């Protein structure tokens, strides 16, 4: 009996598609892997040394430490691009550097206010974080190229850059993106918002009195998704009943967000998080009325929207 | 170090894809489902491989991933899995001709757990201890069950052989 069973198992045939599926799946993961590596290393890096490099490299910023009125000034953002292209592999990594400029070169040097000093500190912190992450992205890209080469060659494209979303008296918001193109492209975004008046780098929980915002916003988003789906049948979100294996359950405490030009709070989702890939990245500006009872400071956002 | 673990795992996946496929198939029965579940398991594995510390643990670790993914799949599809007779028949006809048809049919009478046991023991050459670790059953239970299944199959086959005598 045992022999017969062994014999039986040896004679089995596998579907012809098996090895192709395995190969494709590994390839698919490989192209996402370098980004995961980046996320992992990006978090662990402490940037104290590059802060010094940055400050000396950009005298305008060093100067800003000496006390220049900042509030009301638009930030200047310059970018450093690192471009690599050899036909099969190409990457453009653009790193934003936020520069706070003096209103005039002859302005008298005065002690910065607390808030101003804090803004300078935040800007430095962001600059060095951006630099570190670009560096890690570039290293991950090169390591990935090496691995693809070792496995018989292929294509890889990485494009990273930023958009200034808001820059006025009150807020400065920037989004950074990484587009990874191999077979299909995937974009990952991250956001930072500075409150210039108070000298804060905003986090989502810091805007609210307690955790109640999580449920309030999540429920509103679910309703909004259902509403948008009813309006347009091209729109699909993973709300209950659409896709049994993925259901959007709610936002995370540190969900991606920013404050837009109209001073609305906008919740953002990367591709695949709330809907199928073709829906891309999704952003939802939240109505003021919804947030009002939960805000630490009701004057923070635009009350008319 | 991490990087090499990923590479080892990729090689392992390529080399053992047939065994992996059959293991998953012992749960989900149909080819297309087995391919789906295996793909999901591979993606999970690739995503988590960096947390694996010892290469020796790779095999039991990945079998556990496949096992959990398969059980999840069965749970999810409980309400919709309908195997109608037409599909069953064609799938039997589709399998290789010189195959042991009687045994194939006898194996179909086994429960999900029993199929998994037979697959691990006779399809993949797992030891009783390895099976016990993977399935969280005591080694003695695994042994008793295996022998019971062997007897059951033997009886079914003798019955079949006397009824329809084929060479």
PDB file of N, CA and C in Angstrom, chain B residues 11-111:
ATOM      1  N   UNK B  11      15.327  30.756  -4.456  1.00  0.00           N
ATOM      2  CA  UNK B  11      15.816  29.499  -5.028  1.00  0.00           C
ATOM      3  C   UNK B  11      14.987  28.326  -4.513  1.00  0.00           C
ATOM      4  N   UNK B  12      14.726  28.354  -3.227  1.00  0.00           N
ATOM      5  CA  UNK B  12      13.914  27.313  -2.587  1.00  0.00           C
ATOM      6  C   UNK B  12      12.524  27.240  -3.233  1.00  0.00           C
ATOM      7  N   UNK B  13      11.927  28.402  -3.471  1.00  0.00           N
ATOM      8  CA  UNK B  13      10.591  28.437  -4.079  1.00  0.00           C
ATOM      9  C   UNK B  13      10.619  27.836  -5.474  1.00  0.00           C
ATOM     10  N   UNK B  14      11.673  28.153  -6.225  1.00  0.00           N
ATOM     11  CA  UNK B  14      11.770  27.640  -7.588  1.00  0.00           C
ATOM     12  C   UNK B  14      11.974  26.123  -7.591  1.00  0.00           C
ATOM     13  N   UNK B  15      12.830  25.681  -6.675  1.00  0.00           N
ATOM     14  CA  UNK B  15      13.160  24.249  -6.653  1.00  0.00           C
ATOM     15  C   UNK B  15      12.021  23.371  -6.171  1.00  0.00           C
ATOM     16  N   UNK B  16      11.269  23.876  -5.190  1.00  0.00           N
ATOM     17  CA  UNK B  16      10.265  23.014  -4.566  1.00  0.00           C
ATOM     18  C   UNK B  16       8.843  23.353  -4.971  1.00  0.00           C
ATOM     19  N   UNK B  17       8.700  24.054  -6.078  1.00  0.00           N
ATOM     20  CA  UNK B  17       7.363  24.519  -6.455  1.00  0.00           C
ATOM     21  C   UNK B  17       6.356  23.377  -6.612  1.00  0.00           C
ATOM     22  N   UNK B  18       6.821  22.226  -7.111  1.00  0.00           N
ATOM     23  CA  UNK B  18       5.882  21.119  -7.295  1.00  0.00           C
ATOM     24  C   UNK B  18       5.342  20.613  -5.969  1.00  0.00           C
ATOM     25  N   UNK B  19       6.255  20.400  -5.021  1.00  0.00           N
ATOM     26  CA  UNK B  19       5.812  19.953  -3.689  1.00  0.00           C
ATOM     27  C   UNK B  19       4.863  20.964  -3.075  1.00  0.00           C
ATOM     28  N   UNK B  20       5.201  22.232  -3.212  1.00  0.00           N
ATOM     29  CA  UNK B  20       4.353  23.271  -2.638  1.00  0.00           C
ATOM     30  C   UNK B  20       2.968  23.245  -3.272  1.00  0.00           C
ATOM     31  N   UNK B  21       2.976  23.089  -4.570  1.00  0.00           N
ATOM     32  CA  UNK B  21       1.707  23.050  -5.298  1.00  0.00           C
ATOM     33  C   UNK B  21       0.835  21.888  -4.811  1.00  0.00           C
ATOM     34  N   UNK B  22       1.461  20.711  -4.675  1.00  0.00           N
ATOM     35  CA  UNK B  22       0.679  19.549  -4.248  1.00  0.00           C
ATOM     36  C   UNK B  22       0.189  19.681  -2.818  1.00  0.00           C
ATOM     37  N   UNK B  23       1.017  20.293  -1.989  1.00  0.00           N
ATOM     38  CA  UNK B  23       0.585  20.458  -0.601  1.00  0.00           C
ATOM     39  C   UNK B  23      -0.670  21.333  -0.553  1.00  0.00           C
ATOM     40  N   UNK B  24      -0.628  22.441  -1.267  1.00  0.00           N
ATOM     41  CA  UNK B  24      -1.780  23.341  -1.283  1.00  0.00           C
ATOM     42  C   UNK B  24      -2.973  22.651  -1.949  1.00  0.00           C
ATOM     43  N   UNK B  25      -2.694  21.881  -2.984  1.00  0.00           N
ATOM     44  CA  UNK B  25      -3.762  21.176  -3.692  1.00  0.00           C
ATOM     45  C   UNK B  25      -4.492  20.199  -2.771  1.00  0.00           C
ATOM     46  N   UNK B  26      -3.770  19.656  -1.773  1.00  0.00           N
ATOM     47  CA  UNK B  26      -4.412  18.711  -0.862  1.00  0.00           C
ATOM     48  C   UNK B  26      -5.499  19.405  -0.032  1.00  0.00           C
ATOM     49  N   UNK B  27      -5.437  20.725   0.016  1.00  0.00           N
ATOM     50  CA  UNK B  27      -6.487  21.467   0.719  1.00  0.00           C
ATOM     51  C   UNK B  27      -7.608  21.886  -0.222  1.00  0.00           C
ATOM     52  N   UNK B  28      -7.242  22.501  -1.332  1.00  0.00           N
ATOM     53  CA  UNK B  28      -8.245  23.214  -2.118  1.00  0.00           C
ATOM     54  C   UNK B  28      -8.748  22.442  -3.339  1.00  0.00           C
ATOM     55  N   UNK B  29      -8.145  21.276  -3.623  1.00  0.00           N
ATOM     56  CA  UNK B  29      -8.661  20.357  -4.639  1.00  0.00           C
ATOM     57  C   UNK B  29      -8.596  20.818  -6.092  1.00  0.00           C
ATOM     58  N   UNK B  30      -8.890  22.082  -6.364  1.00  0.00           N
ATOM     59  CA  UNK B  30      -8.897  22.463  -7.769  1.00  0.00           C
ATOM     60  C   UNK B  30      -7.642  23.213  -8.187  1.00  0.00           C
ATOM     61  N   UNK B  31      -7.215  22.924  -9.395  1.00  0.00           N
ATOM     62  CA  UNK B  31      -5.973  23.470  -9.919  1.00  0.00           C
ATOM     63  C   UNK B  31      -5.887  24.995  -9.802  1.00  0.00           C
ATOM     64  N   UNK B  32      -6.929  25.663 -10.303  1.00  0.00           N
ATOM     65  CA  UNK B  32      -6.893  27.126 -10.321  1.00  0.00           C
ATOM     66  C   UNK B  32      -6.800  27.687  -8.906  1.00  0.00           C
ATOM     67  N   UNK B  33      -7.560  27.073  -7.980  1.00  0.00           N
ATOM     68  CA  UNK B  33      -7.513  27.538  -6.594  1.00  0.00           C
ATOM     69  C   UNK B  33      -6.140  27.305  -5.982  1.00  0.00           C
ATOM     70  N   UNK B  34      -5.566  26.128  -6.295  1.00  0.00           N
ATOM     71  CA  UNK B  34      -4.252  25.811  -5.738  1.00  0.00           C
ATOM     72  C   UNK B  34      -3.222  26.825  -6.217  1.00  0.00           C
ATOM     73  N   UNK B  35      -3.295  27.201  -7.484  1.00  0.00           N
ATOM     74  CA  UNK B  35      -2.349  28.193  -8.009  1.00  0.00           C
ATOM     75  C   UNK B  35      -2.535  29.539  -7.309  1.00  0.00           C
ATOM     76  N   UNK B  36      -3.784  29.924  -7.110  1.00  0.00           N
ATOM     77  CA  UNK B  36      -4.054  31.190  -6.412  1.00  0.00           C
ATOM     78  C   UNK B  36      -3.502  31.185  -4.994  1.00  0.00           C
ATOM     79  N   UNK B  37      -3.813  30.110  -4.281  1.00  0.00           N
ATOM     80  CA  UNK B  37      -3.386  30.041  -2.884  1.00  0.00           C
ATOM     81  C   UNK B  37      -1.862  29.988  -2.792  1.00  0.00           C
ATOM     82  N   UNK B  38      -1.243  29.242  -3.693  1.00  0.00           N
ATOM     83  CA  UNK B  38       0.216  29.172  -3.670  1.00  0.00           C
ATOM     84  C   UNK B  38       0.814  30.551  -3.952  1.00  0.00           C
ATOM     85  N   UNK B  39       0.222  31.254  -4.908  1.00  0.00           N
ATOM     86  CA  UNK B  39       0.739  32.593  -5.209  1.00  0.00           C
ATOM     87  C   UNK B  39       0.635  33.509  -3.997  1.00  0.00           C
ATOM     88  N   UNK B  40      -0.496  33.452  -3.338  1.00  0.00           N
ATOM     89  CA  UNK B  40      -0.683  34.288  -2.151  1.00  0.00           C
ATOM     90  C   UNK B  40       0.354  33.915  -1.086  1.00  0.00           C
ATOM     91  N   UNK B  41       0.584  32.606  -0.928  1.00  0.00           N
ATOM     92  CA  UNK B  41       1.562  32.159   0.072  1.00  0.00           C
ATOM     93  C   UNK B  41       2.964  32.657  -0.275  1.00  0.00           C
ATOM     94  N   UNK B  42       3.299  32.585  -1.556  1.00  0.00           N
ATOM     95  CA  UNK B  42       4.635  33.031  -1.977  1.00  0.00           C
ATOM     96  C   UNK B  42       4.812  34.519  -1.678  1.00  0.00           C
ATOM     97  N   UNK B  43       3.797  35.306  -1.997  1.00  0.00           N
ATOM     98  CA  UNK B  43       3.898  36.746  -1.729  1.00  0.00           C
ATOM     99  C   UNK B  43       4.056  37.017  -0.236  1.00  0.00           C
ATOM    100  N   UNK B  44       3.267  36.295   0.561  1.00  0.00           N
ATOM    101  CA  UNK B  44       3.396  36.463   2.012  1.00  0.00           C
ATOM    102  C   UNK B  44       4.803  36.101   2.459  1.00  0.00           C
ATOM    103  N   UNK B  45       5.287  34.981   1.947  1.00  0.00           N
ATOM    104  CA  UNK B  45       6.611  34.504   2.333  1.00  0.00           C
ATOM    105  C   UNK B  45       7.691  35.507   1.975  1.00  0.00           C
ATOM    106  N   UNK B  46       7.638  36.001   0.736  1.00  0.00           N
ATOM    107  CA  UNK B  46       8.651  36.947   0.280  1.00  0.00           C
ATOM    108  C   UNK B  46       8.640  38.208   1.133  1.00  0.00           C
ATOM    109  N   UNK B  47       7.462  38.578   1.559  1.00  0.00           N
ATOM    110  CA  UNK B  47       7.325  39.796   2.335  1.00  0.00           C
ATOM    111  C   UNK B  47       7.873  39.620   3.746  1.00  0.00           C
ATOM    112  N   UNK B  48       7.837  38.371   4.222  1.00  0.00           N
ATOM    113  CA  UNK B  48       8.231  38.158   5.616  1.00  0.00           C
ATOM    114  C   UNK B  48       9.595  37.499   5.764  1.00  0.00           C
ATOM    115  N   UNK B  49      10.186  37.143   4.656  1.00  0.00           N
ATOM    116  CA  UNK B  49      11.400  36.331   4.727  1.00  0.00           C
ATOM    117  C   UNK B  49      12.513  37.001   5.527  1.00  0.00           C
ATOM    118  N   UNK B  50      12.539  38.322   5.524  1.00  0.00           N
ATOM    119  CA  UNK B  50      13.600  39.011   6.247  1.00  0.00           C
ATOM    120  C   UNK B  50      13.535  38.799   7.756  1.00  0.00           C
ATOM    121  N   UNK B  51      12.374  38.352   8.221  1.00  0.00           N
ATOM    122  CA  UNK B  51      12.262  38.126   9.663  1.00  0.00           C
ATOM    123  C   UNK B  51      12.730  36.729  10.057  1.00  0.00           C
ATOM    124  N   UNK B  52      12.931  35.880   9.066  1.00  0.00           N
ATOM    125  CA  UNK B  52      13.374  34.517   9.358  1.00  0.00           C
ATOM    126  C   UNK B  52      14.863  34.540   9.698  1.00  0.00           C
ATOM    127  N   UNK B  53      15.195  33.932  10.818  1.00  0.00           N
ATOM    128  CA  UNK B  53      16.583  34.024  11.279  1.00  0.00           C
ATOM    129  C   UNK B  53      17.438  32.855  10.787  1.00  0.00           C
ATOM    130  N   UNK B  54      16.867  31.645  10.779  1.00  0.00           N
ATOM    131  CA  UNK B  54      17.681  30.481  10.443  1.00  0.00           C
ATOM    132  C   UNK B  54      17.197  29.807   9.162  1.00  0.00           C
ATOM    133  N   UNK B  55      18.126  29.543   8.297  1.00  0.00           N
ATOM    134  CA  UNK B  55      17.795  28.913   7.023  1.00  0.00           C
ATOM    135  C   UNK B  55      17.116  27.557   7.237  1.00  0.00           C
ATOM    136  N   UNK B  56      17.524  26.843   8.296  1.00  0.00           N
ATOM    137  CA  UNK B  56      16.989  25.493   8.540  1.00  0.00           C
ATOM    138  C   UNK B  56      15.485  25.535   8.789  1.00  0.00           C
ATOM    139  N   UNK B  57      15.010  26.680   9.270  1.00  0.00           N
ATOM    140  CA  UNK B  57      13.588  26.767   9.607  1.00  0.00           C
ATOM    141  C   UNK B  57      12.734  27.138   8.406  1.00  0.00           C
ATOM    142  N   UNK B  58      13.368  27.373   7.263  1.00  0.00           N
ATOM    143  CA  UNK B  58      12.636  27.884   6.106  1.00  0.00           C
ATOM    144  C   UNK B  58      11.510  26.947   5.667  1.00  0.00           C
ATOM    145  N   UNK B  59      11.833  25.666   5.586  1.00  0.00           N
ATOM    146  CA  UNK B  59      10.834  24.718   5.096  1.00  0.00           C
ATOM    147  C   UNK B  59       9.596  24.648   6.000  1.00  0.00           C
ATOM    148  N   UNK B  60       9.760  24.344   7.301  1.00  0.00           N
ATOM    149  CA  UNK B  60       8.566  24.326   8.153  1.00  0.00           C
ATOM    150  C   UNK B  60       7.848  25.673   8.190  1.00  0.00           C
ATOM    151  N   UNK B  61       8.625  26.733   8.144  1.00  0.00           N
ATOM    152  CA  UNK B  61       8.049  28.082   8.181  1.00  0.00           C
ATOM    153  C   UNK B  61       7.162  28.308   6.963  1.00  0.00           C
ATOM    154  N   UNK B  62       7.654  27.947   5.786  1.00  0.00           N
ATOM    155  CA  UNK B  62       6.844  28.193   4.585  1.00  0.00           C
ATOM    156  C   UNK B  62       5.652  27.239   4.497  1.00  0.00           C
ATOM    157  N   UNK B  63       5.828  26.015   5.002  1.00  0.00           N
ATOM    158  CA  UNK B  63       4.671  25.103   5.011  1.00  0.00           C
ATOM    159  C   UNK B  63       3.564  25.639   5.902  1.00  0.00           C
ATOM    160  N   UNK B  64       3.954  26.282   6.967  1.00  0.00           N
ATOM    161  CA  UNK B  64       2.961  26.862   7.847  1.00  0.00           C
ATOM    162  C   UNK B  64       2.230  28.011   7.140  1.00  0.00           C
ATOM    163  N   UNK B  65       2.967  28.811   6.405  1.00  0.00           N
ATOM    164  CA  UNK B  65       2.332  29.896   5.652  1.00  0.00           C
ATOM    165  C   UNK B  65       1.331  29.313   4.653  1.00  0.00           C
ATOM    166  N   UNK B  66       1.762  28.278   3.938  1.00  0.00           N
ATOM    167  CA  UNK B  66       0.856  27.677   2.945  1.00  0.00           C
ATOM    168  C   UNK B  66      -0.378  27.096   3.637  1.00  0.00           C
ATOM    169  N   UNK B  67      -0.127  26.471   4.793  1.00  0.00           N
ATOM    170  CA  UNK B  67      -1.224  25.839   5.513  1.00  0.00           C
ATOM    171  C   UNK B  67      -2.248  26.896   5.944  1.00  0.00           C
ATOM    172  N   UNK B  68      -1.758  27.960   6.566  1.00  0.00           N
ATOM    173  CA  UNK B  68      -2.672  29.014   7.022  1.00  0.00           C
ATOM    174  C   UNK B  68      -3.410  29.659   5.856  1.00  0.00           C
ATOM    175  N   UNK B  69      -2.681  29.912   4.783  1.00  0.00           N
ATOM    176  CA  UNK B  69      -3.310  30.553   3.630  1.00  0.00           C
ATOM    177  C   UNK B  69      -4.389  29.634   3.044  1.00  0.00           C
ATOM    178  N   UNK B  70      -4.106  28.340   2.995  1.00  0.00           N
ATOM    179  CA  UNK B  70      -5.085  27.401   2.461  1.00  0.00           C
ATOM    180  C   UNK B  70      -6.331  27.356   3.336  1.00  0.00           C
ATOM    181  N   UNK B  71      -6.109  27.276   4.647  1.00  0.00           N
ATOM    182  CA  UNK B  71      -7.252  27.205   5.561  1.00  0.00           C
ATOM    183  C   UNK B  71      -8.076  28.485   5.479  1.00  0.00           C
ATOM    184  N   UNK B  72      -7.378  29.626   5.383  1.00  0.00           N
ATOM    185  CA  UNK B  72      -8.087  30.900   5.191  1.00  0.00           C
ATOM    186  C   UNK B  72      -8.930  30.859   3.939  1.00  0.00           C
ATOM    187  N   UNK B  73      -8.328  30.342   2.893  1.00  0.00           N
ATOM    188  CA  UNK B  73      -9.028  30.277   1.614  1.00  0.00           C
ATOM    189  C   UNK B  73     -10.295  29.434   1.740  1.00  0.00           C
ATOM    190  N   UNK B  74     -10.160  28.277   2.402  1.00  0.00           N
ATOM    191  CA  UNK B  74     -11.314  27.397   2.559  1.00  0.00           C
ATOM    192  C   UNK B  74     -12.411  28.089   3.354  1.00  0.00           C
ATOM    193  N   UNK B  75     -11.990  28.800   4.388  1.00  0.00           N
ATOM    194  CA  UNK B  75     -12.947  29.497   5.229  1.00  0.00           C
ATOM    195  C   UNK B  75     -13.688  30.557   4.401  1.00  0.00           C
ATOM    196  N   UNK B  76     -12.911  31.305   3.626  1.00  0.00           N
ATOM    197  CA  UNK B  76     -13.497  32.379   2.811  1.00  0.00           C
ATOM    198  C   UNK B  76     -14.474  31.846   1.788  1.00  0.00           C
ATOM    199  N   UNK B  77     -14.113  30.705   1.182  1.00  0.00           N
ATOM    200  CA  UNK B  77     -14.889  30.256   0.041  1.00  0.00           C
ATOM    201  C   UNK B  77     -15.928  29.217   0.427  1.00  0.00           C
ATOM    202  N   UNK B  78     -16.049  28.977   1.725  1.00  0.00           N
ATOM    203  CA  UNK B  78     -16.977  27.963   2.217  1.00  0.00           C
ATOM    204  C   UNK B  78     -18.344  28.098   1.572  1.00  0.00           C
ATOM    205  N   UNK B  79     -18.822  29.330   1.530  1.00  0.00           N
ATOM    206  CA  UNK B  79     -20.187  29.532   1.054  1.00  0.00           C
ATOM    207  C   UNK B  79     -20.324  29.375  -0.456  1.00  0.00           C
ATOM    208  N   UNK B  80     -19.245  29.572  -1.181  1.00  0.00           N
ATOM    209  CA  UNK B  80     -19.387  29.580  -2.636  1.00  0.00           C
ATOM    210  C   UNK B  80     -18.781  28.381  -3.362  1.00  0.00           C
ATOM    211  N   UNK B  81     -18.031  27.535  -2.633  1.00  0.00           N
ATOM    212  CA  UNK B  81     -17.410  26.417  -3.330  1.00  0.00           C
ATOM    213  C   UNK B  81     -18.441  25.378  -3.733  1.00  0.00           C
ATOM    214  N   UNK B  82     -18.637  25.249  -4.995  1.00  0.00           N
ATOM    215  CA  UNK B  82     -19.539  24.232  -5.500  1.00  0.00           C
ATOM    216  C   UNK B  82     -18.757  23.426  -6.518  1.00  0.00           C
ATOM    217  N   UNK B  83     -18.566  22.164  -6.200  1.00  0.00           N
ATOM    218  CA  UNK B  83     -17.897  21.314  -7.180  1.00  0.00           C
ATOM    219  C   UNK B  83     -18.983  20.477  -7.822  1.00  0.00           C
ATOM    220  N   UNK B  84     -19.384  20.843  -8.999  1.00  0.00           N
ATOM    221  CA  UNK B  84     -20.442  20.057  -9.633  1.00  0.00           C
ATOM    222  C   UNK B  84     -19.815  18.842 -10.294  1.00  0.00           C
ATOM    223  N   UNK B  85     -20.642  17.899 -10.605  1.00  0.00           N
ATOM    224  CA  UNK B  85     -20.122  16.612 -11.067  1.00  0.00           C
ATOM    225  C   UNK B  85     -19.397  16.711 -12.396  1.00  0.00           C
ATOM    226  N   UNK B  86     -19.862  17.619 -13.205  1.00  0.00           N
ATOM    227  CA  UNK B  86     -19.205  17.793 -14.497  1.00  0.00           C
ATOM    228  C   UNK B  86     -17.725  18.129 -14.329  1.00  0.00           C
ATOM    229  N   UNK B  87     -17.460  19.136 -13.477  1.00  0.00           N
ATOM    230  CA  UNK B  87     -16.061  19.519 -13.260  1.00  0.00           C
ATOM    231  C   UNK B  87     -15.278  18.354 -12.694  1.00  0.00           C
ATOM    232  N   UNK B  88     -15.912  17.621 -11.766  1.00  0.00           N
ATOM    233  CA  UNK B  88     -15.195  16.511 -11.155  1.00  0.00           C
ATOM    234  C   UNK B  88     -14.813  15.474 -12.194  1.00  0.00           C
ATOM    235  N   UNK B  89     -15.783  15.153 -13.036  1.00  0.00           N
ATOM    236  CA  UNK B  89     -15.508  14.145 -14.057  1.00  0.00           C
ATOM    237  C   UNK B  89     -14.407  14.586 -15.008  1.00  0.00           C
ATOM    238  N   UNK B  90     -14.567  15.792 -15.520  1.00  0.00           N
ATOM    239  CA  UNK B  90     -13.546  16.238 -16.474  1.00  0.00           C
ATOM    240  C   UNK B  90     -12.184  16.314 -15.807  1.00  0.00           C
ATOM    241  N   UNK B  91     -12.176  16.707 -14.538  1.00  0.00           N
ATOM    242  CA  UNK B  91     -10.862  16.827 -13.905  1.00  0.00           C
ATOM    243  C   UNK B  91     -10.235  15.448 -13.724  1.00  0.00           C
ATOM    244  N   UNK B  92     -11.072  14.454 -13.526  1.00  0.00           N
ATOM    245  CA  UNK B  92     -10.531  13.084 -13.436  1.00  0.00           C
ATOM    246  C   UNK B  92      -9.989  12.654 -14.805  1.00  0.00           C
ATOM    247  N   UNK B  93     -10.804  12.892 -15.834  1.00  0.00           N
ATOM    248  CA  UNK B  93     -10.376  12.504 -17.177  1.00  0.00           C
ATOM    249  C   UNK B  93      -9.096  13.224 -17.577  1.00  0.00           C
ATOM    250  N   UNK B  94      -9.009  14.449 -17.086  1.00  0.00           N
ATOM    251  CA  UNK B  94      -7.877  15.272 -17.471  1.00  0.00           C
ATOM    252  C   UNK B  94      -6.557  14.787 -16.913  1.00  0.00           C
ATOM    253  N   UNK B  95      -6.598  14.159 -15.778  1.00  0.00           N
ATOM    254  CA  UNK B  95      -5.358  13.690 -15.166  1.00  0.00           C
ATOM    255  C   UNK B  95      -4.734  12.599 -16.031  1.00  0.00           C
ATOM    256  N   UNK B  96      -3.457  12.378 -15.809  1.00  0.00           N
ATOM    257  CA  UNK B  96      -2.732  11.479 -16.709  1.00  0.00           C
ATOM    258  C   UNK B  96      -3.372  10.104 -16.829  1.00  0.00           C
ATOM    259  N   UNK B  97      -3.266   9.552 -17.992  1.00  0.00           N
ATOM    260  CA  UNK B  97      -3.985   8.311 -18.331  1.00  0.00           C
ATOM    261  C   UNK B  97      -3.471   7.103 -17.572  1.00  0.00           C
ATOM    262  N   UNK B  98      -2.152   7.022 -17.469  1.00  0.00           N
ATOM    263  CA  UNK B  98      -1.614   5.815 -16.867  1.00  0.00           C
ATOM    264  C   UNK B  98      -1.614   5.886 -15.342  1.00  0.00           C
ATOM    265  N   UNK B  99      -2.367   6.847 -14.832  1.00  0.00           N
ATOM    266  CA  UNK B  99      -2.425   7.025 -13.401  1.00  0.00           C
ATOM    267  C   UNK B  99      -3.277   5.930 -12.745  1.00  0.00           C
ATOM    268  N   UNK B 100      -3.031   5.739 -11.462  1.00  0.00           N
ATOM    269  CA  UNK B 100      -3.763   4.762 -10.664  1.00  0.00           C
ATOM    270  C   UNK B 100      -5.159   5.303 -10.357  1.00  0.00           C
ATOM    271  N   UNK B 101      -6.105   5.004 -11.245  1.00  0.00           N
ATOM    272  CA  UNK B 101      -7.442   5.602 -11.142  1.00  0.00           C
ATOM    273  C   UNK B 101      -8.154   5.177  -9.855  1.00  0.00           C
ATOM    274  N   UNK B 102      -8.014   3.901  -9.513  1.00  0.00           N
ATOM    275  CA  UNK B 102      -8.676   3.414  -8.305  1.00  0.00           C
ATOM    276  C   UNK B 102      -8.204   4.171  -7.073  1.00  0.00           C
ATOM    277  N   UNK B 103      -6.897   4.337  -7.003  1.00  0.00           N
ATOM    278  CA  UNK B 103      -6.338   5.043  -5.853  1.00  0.00           C
ATOM    279  C   UNK B 103      -6.791   6.509  -5.854  1.00  0.00           C
ATOM    280  N   UNK B 104      -6.790   7.109  -7.045  1.00  0.00           N
ATOM    281  CA  UNK B 104      -7.258   8.494  -7.146  1.00  0.00           C
ATOM    282  C   UNK B 104      -8.659   8.624  -6.560  1.00  0.00           C
ATOM    283  N   UNK B 105      -9.519   7.697  -6.938  1.00  0.00           N
ATOM    284  CA  UNK B 105     -10.888   7.774  -6.452  1.00  0.00           C
ATOM    285  C   UNK B 105     -10.981   7.469  -4.963  1.00  0.00           C
ATOM    286  N   UNK B 106     -10.179   6.521  -4.514  1.00  0.00           N
ATOM    287  CA  UNK B 106     -10.170   6.183  -3.087  1.00  0.00           C
ATOM    288  C   UNK B 106      -9.724   7.386  -2.267  1.00  0.00           C
ATOM    289  N   UNK B 107      -8.705   8.100  -2.777  1.00  0.00           N
ATOM    290  CA  UNK B 107      -8.190   9.267  -2.057  1.00  0.00           C
ATOM    291  C   UNK B 107      -9.245  10.369  -1.956  1.00  0.00           C
ATOM    292  N   UNK B 108     -10.136  10.384  -2.919  1.00  0.00           N
ATOM    293  CA  UNK B 108     -11.183  11.414  -2.903  1.00  0.00           C
ATOM    294  C   UNK B 108     -12.157  11.235  -1.738  1.00  0.00           C
ATOM    295  N   UNK B 109     -12.183  10.013  -1.174  1.00  0.00           N
ATOM    296  CA  UNK B 109     -13.102   9.789  -0.052  1.00  0.00           C
ATOM    297  C   UNK B 109     -12.554  10.322   1.267  1.00  0.00           C
ATOM    298  N   UNK B 110     -11.283  10.753   1.270  1.00  0.00           N
ATOM    299  CA  UNK B 110     -10.686  11.217   2.521  1.00  0.00           C
ATOM    300  C   UNK B 110     -11.142  12.624   2.883  1.00  0.00           C
ATOM    301  N   UNK B 111     -11.073  12.904   4.188  1.00  0.00           N
ATOM    302  CA  UNK B 111     -11.406  14.260   4.633  1.00  0.00           C
ATOM    303  C   UNK B 111     -10.218  15.178   4.342  1.00  0.00           C
TER     304      UNK B 111
END
